[in-house]
């Protein structure tokens, strides 16, 4: 058994593929699991309303292929944030949270990555921040009931772009079910913009970091940067994450129409696997 598990972000593969095809591609590239995306599109949000038979079928597909789905990137709260000034939007956000926990429970997903936004498409105010905190505690209660871990993603906005900012909420809520799941690319960009120390920020999550996103970025740009062309110091961030106890990692990148996308998967697996395997942990 490996000392770590390395997952693959679902959006690194063509959206037109069936789940069986996606799981097979991840398996063939050498990954250990897949991270499902529940983003703000209606297509992805509809997954929260999968029938019990559809859920059971997906579990059987995972078993047959030999590739599980073990984490969820829940970015649907970007459109339906927990701190919204609109009561209907807030209610929809809580409904999404409840359904996401239930889906995780049914599929065997261990960790839900939460978007660290109080709001996104509206202005943040003291009221939206307060509302976010209130609804966050309700979300943690839902997760605790199901035994599913929640982890904040460090985002591209100032509200929660560092582990330190996420930890303020983790410490306030004080539940084993609320943790951090930081994005190494986003905190690297935050360091460039605000002068924070990336490795010290990672260490701020010691004892509360359930997994990390391995994503490439460049200053001011947060997505669709090919591995090896950005400024993230992957050997250093992986080593530091390992030192604080992290053993679950997810490569996050996007399919952008490249016909050689399978080669992109293999490259990501090889690059990160070599870094993980070569460190003197």
Tab-separated table of C-alpha atoms in Angstrom, residues 18-206:
chain	number	residue	atom	x	y	z
A	18	UNK	CA	-19.545	8.563	-19.254
A	19	UNK	CA	-18.636	7.878	-15.655
A	20	UNK	CA	-17.306	4.489	-16.663
A	21	UNK	CA	-15.024	6.095	-19.244
A	22	UNK	CA	-13.786	8.710	-16.775
A	23	UNK	CA	-13.043	6.134	-14.116
A	24	UNK	CA	-11.251	3.924	-16.617
A	25	UNK	CA	-9.139	6.851	-17.824
A	26	UNK	CA	-8.152	7.745	-14.251
A	27	UNK	CA	-7.321	4.124	-13.506
A	28	UNK	CA	-5.256	3.704	-16.662
A	29	UNK	CA	-3.277	6.877	-15.866
A	30	UNK	CA	-2.391	5.423	-12.458
A	31	UNK	CA	-4.502	7.545	-10.131
A	32	UNK	CA	-6.018	6.192	-6.918
A	33	UNK	CA	-9.401	7.925	-7.000
A	34	UNK	CA	-11.459	10.599	-8.748
A	35	UNK	CA	-12.796	13.852	-7.340
A	36	UNK	CA	-16.358	14.556	-8.493
A	37	UNK	CA	-17.356	18.114	-9.380
A	38	UNK	CA	-20.590	19.665	-8.166
A	39	UNK	CA	-20.204	23.142	-9.603
A	40	UNK	CA	-22.699	25.968	-10.176
A	41	UNK	CA	-23.979	24.677	-13.534
A	42	UNK	CA	-27.416	23.112	-13.584
A	43	UNK	CA	-25.912	20.005	-15.177
A	44	UNK	CA	-23.625	19.386	-12.226
A	45	UNK	CA	-26.148	20.470	-9.594
A	46	UNK	CA	-28.608	17.936	-11.037
A	47	UNK	CA	-26.308	15.209	-9.753
A	48	UNK	CA	-27.550	16.030	-6.276
A	49	UNK	CA	-30.957	14.704	-7.331
A	50	UNK	CA	-29.750	11.397	-8.727
A	51	UNK	CA	-32.169	8.572	-7.994
A	52	UNK	CA	-31.201	5.803	-5.616
A	53	UNK	CA	-30.838	3.446	-8.558
A	54	UNK	CA	-28.513	5.900	-10.330
A	55	UNK	CA	-26.406	6.155	-7.196
A	56	UNK	CA	-26.264	2.396	-6.800
A	57	UNK	CA	-25.340	2.014	-10.469
A	58	UNK	CA	-22.457	4.463	-10.062
A	59	UNK	CA	-21.204	2.579	-7.018
A	60	UNK	CA	-21.318	-0.664	-9.008
A	61	UNK	CA	-19.413	1.029	-11.835
A	62	UNK	CA	-16.716	2.148	-9.404
A	63	UNK	CA	-16.414	-1.396	-8.114
A	64	UNK	CA	-16.306	-2.929	-11.598
A	65	UNK	CA	-13.701	-0.495	-12.904
A	66	UNK	CA	-11.692	-0.564	-9.702
A	67	UNK	CA	-11.588	3.226	-9.379
A	68	UNK	CA	-13.537	4.961	-6.571
A	69	UNK	CA	-14.838	8.508	-6.232
A	70	UNK	CA	-13.606	9.586	-2.817
A	71	UNK	CA	-13.695	13.400	-2.719
A	72	UNK	CA	-16.145	16.052	-3.915
A	73	UNK	CA	-15.367	19.573	-5.091
A	74	UNK	CA	-18.537	21.421	-4.086
A	75	UNK	CA	-18.235	24.757	-5.871
A	76	UNK	CA	-21.976	25.170	-6.440
A	77	UNK	CA	-21.985	27.609	-3.519
A	78	UNK	CA	-20.327	30.124	-5.796
A	79	UNK	CA	-23.753	30.774	-7.315
A	80	UNK	CA	-25.709	29.909	-4.169
A	81	UNK	CA	-23.481	31.103	-1.303
A	82	UNK	CA	-24.261	30.482	2.329
A	83	UNK	CA	-23.916	34.163	3.178
A	84	UNK	CA	-26.106	35.657	0.452
A	85	UNK	CA	-28.294	38.656	1.231
A	86	UNK	CA	-31.056	36.968	-0.761
A	87	UNK	CA	-32.945	34.570	1.502
A	88	UNK	CA	-33.932	32.363	-1.440
A	89	UNK	CA	-30.311	32.047	-2.551
A	90	UNK	CA	-29.238	31.181	0.995
A	91	UNK	CA	-31.961	28.555	1.258
A	92	UNK	CA	-30.838	27.042	-2.039
A	93	UNK	CA	-27.275	26.991	-0.745
A	94	UNK	CA	-28.307	25.064	2.352
A	95	UNK	CA	-30.367	22.679	0.228
A	96	UNK	CA	-27.292	22.056	-1.929
A	97	UNK	CA	-25.256	21.400	1.197
A	98	UNK	CA	-27.715	18.891	2.586
A	99	UNK	CA	-28.034	17.059	-0.726
A	100	UNK	CA	-24.251	17.033	-1.215
A	101	UNK	CA	-23.748	15.367	2.156
A	102	UNK	CA	-26.378	12.789	1.314
A	103	UNK	CA	-24.776	12.073	-2.077
A	104	UNK	CA	-21.372	11.728	-0.445
A	105	UNK	CA	-22.793	9.285	2.052
A	106	UNK	CA	-24.379	7.171	-0.704
A	107	UNK	CA	-21.301	7.124	-2.972
A	108	UNK	CA	-18.714	6.524	-0.262
A	109	UNK	CA	-17.156	9.980	-0.585
A	110	UNK	CA	-15.073	10.838	2.464
A	111	UNK	CA	-14.344	14.546	1.975
A	112	UNK	CA	-16.335	17.490	0.614
A	113	UNK	CA	-14.283	20.496	-0.370
A	114	UNK	CA	-16.192	23.692	0.453
A	115	UNK	CA	-15.710	26.913	-1.482
A	116	UNK	CA	-14.388	29.566	0.888
A	117	UNK	CA	-16.797	32.349	-0.089
A	118	UNK	CA	-19.339	34.198	2.015
A	119	UNK	CA	-20.639	35.549	-1.312
A	120	UNK	CA	-19.254	35.717	-4.825
A	121	UNK	CA	-21.565	37.532	-7.246
A	122	UNK	CA	-22.514	40.213	-4.720
A	123	UNK	CA	-20.575	42.483	-2.382
A	124	UNK	CA	-19.305	41.047	0.883
A	125	UNK	CA	-20.633	42.921	3.921
A	126	UNK	CA	-20.553	42.356	7.681
A	127	UNK	CA	-24.058	40.885	7.286
A	128	UNK	CA	-23.035	38.366	4.605
A	129	UNK	CA	-20.051	37.328	6.714
A	130	UNK	CA	-22.254	36.847	9.780
A	131	UNK	CA	-24.825	34.884	7.787
A	132	UNK	CA	-22.090	32.697	6.336
A	133	UNK	CA	-20.881	31.815	9.831
A	134	UNK	CA	-24.380	30.912	11.003
A	135	UNK	CA	-25.108	28.693	8.017
A	136	UNK	CA	-21.646	27.153	8.153
A	137	UNK	CA	-22.406	25.769	11.607
A	138	UNK	CA	-25.606	24.234	10.241
A	139	UNK	CA	-23.625	22.681	7.385
A	140	UNK	CA	-21.147	21.154	9.823
A	141	UNK	CA	-24.019	19.609	11.773
A	142	UNK	CA	-25.245	17.957	8.563
A	143	UNK	CA	-21.782	16.592	7.855
A	144	UNK	CA	-21.314	15.376	11.423
A	145	UNK	CA	-24.558	13.427	11.275
A	146	UNK	CA	-23.335	11.609	8.152
A	147	UNK	CA	-19.708	11.259	9.251
A	148	UNK	CA	-18.466	13.163	6.194
A	149	UNK	CA	-15.529	15.567	6.504
A	150	UNK	CA	-15.735	19.131	5.212
A	151	UNK	CA	-12.625	21.031	4.147
A	152	UNK	CA	-12.374	24.673	3.084
A	153	UNK	CA	-10.770	25.388	-0.250
A	154	UNK	CA	-8.557	28.454	-0.190
A	155	UNK	CA	-9.982	30.654	-2.925
A	156	UNK	CA	-8.931	33.475	-5.251
A	157	UNK	CA	-10.786	36.194	-3.330
A	158	UNK	CA	-9.607	37.981	-0.205
A	159	UNK	CA	-12.298	36.465	1.998
A	160	UNK	CA	-10.502	33.121	2.265
A	161	UNK	CA	-7.366	33.021	0.125
A	162	UNK	CA	-5.069	31.592	2.797
A	163	UNK	CA	-5.099	28.654	5.158
A	164	UNK	CA	-4.821	31.086	8.040
A	165	UNK	CA	-8.115	32.747	7.114
A	166	UNK	CA	-9.821	29.354	6.760
A	167	UNK	CA	-8.492	28.268	10.136
A	168	UNK	CA	-10.272	31.139	11.851
A	169	UNK	CA	-13.573	29.464	11.008
A	170	UNK	CA	-12.261	25.977	11.754
A	171	UNK	CA	-11.190	27.080	15.226
A	172	UNK	CA	-14.407	28.987	15.847
A	173	UNK	CA	-16.675	26.073	14.898
A	174	UNK	CA	-14.354	23.602	16.671
A	175	UNK	CA	-15.625	20.398	15.085
A	176	UNK	CA	-13.648	17.435	13.746
A	177	UNK	CA	-15.952	17.631	10.733
A	178	UNK	CA	-14.752	21.088	9.611
A	179	UNK	CA	-11.202	21.341	8.321
A	180	UNK	CA	-9.153	22.812	5.485
A	181	UNK	CA	-8.516	21.427	1.994
A	182	UNK	CA	-6.219	24.100	0.565
A	183	UNK	CA	-5.372	24.842	-3.044
A	184	UNK	CA	-1.602	25.120	-3.453
A	185	UNK	CA	-1.918	27.322	-6.523
A	186	UNK	CA	-4.274	29.780	-4.874
A	187	UNK	CA	-2.175	30.227	-1.754
A	188	UNK	CA	0.907	30.686	-3.939
A	189	UNK	CA	-0.858	33.510	-5.757
A	190	UNK	CA	-1.912	34.999	-2.432
A	191	UNK	CA	1.719	34.995	-1.341
A	192	UNK	CA	2.717	36.976	-4.425
A	193	UNK	CA	-0.131	39.456	-3.996
A	194	UNK	CA	0.009	39.959	-0.230
A	195	UNK	CA	3.456	38.846	0.856
A	196	UNK	CA	2.360	35.805	2.860
A	197	UNK	CA	4.669	32.828	3.304
A	198	UNK	CA	3.293	29.802	1.451
A	199	UNK	CA	4.943	27.159	3.613
A	200	UNK	CA	4.103	28.878	6.888
A	201	UNK	CA	0.523	29.211	5.677
A	202	UNK	CA	0.360	25.472	4.963
A	203	UNK	CA	1.699	24.777	8.461
A	204	UNK	CA	-1.099	26.920	9.873
A	205	UNK	CA	-3.427	24.036	8.998
A	206	UNK	CA	-1.519	21.414	10.979
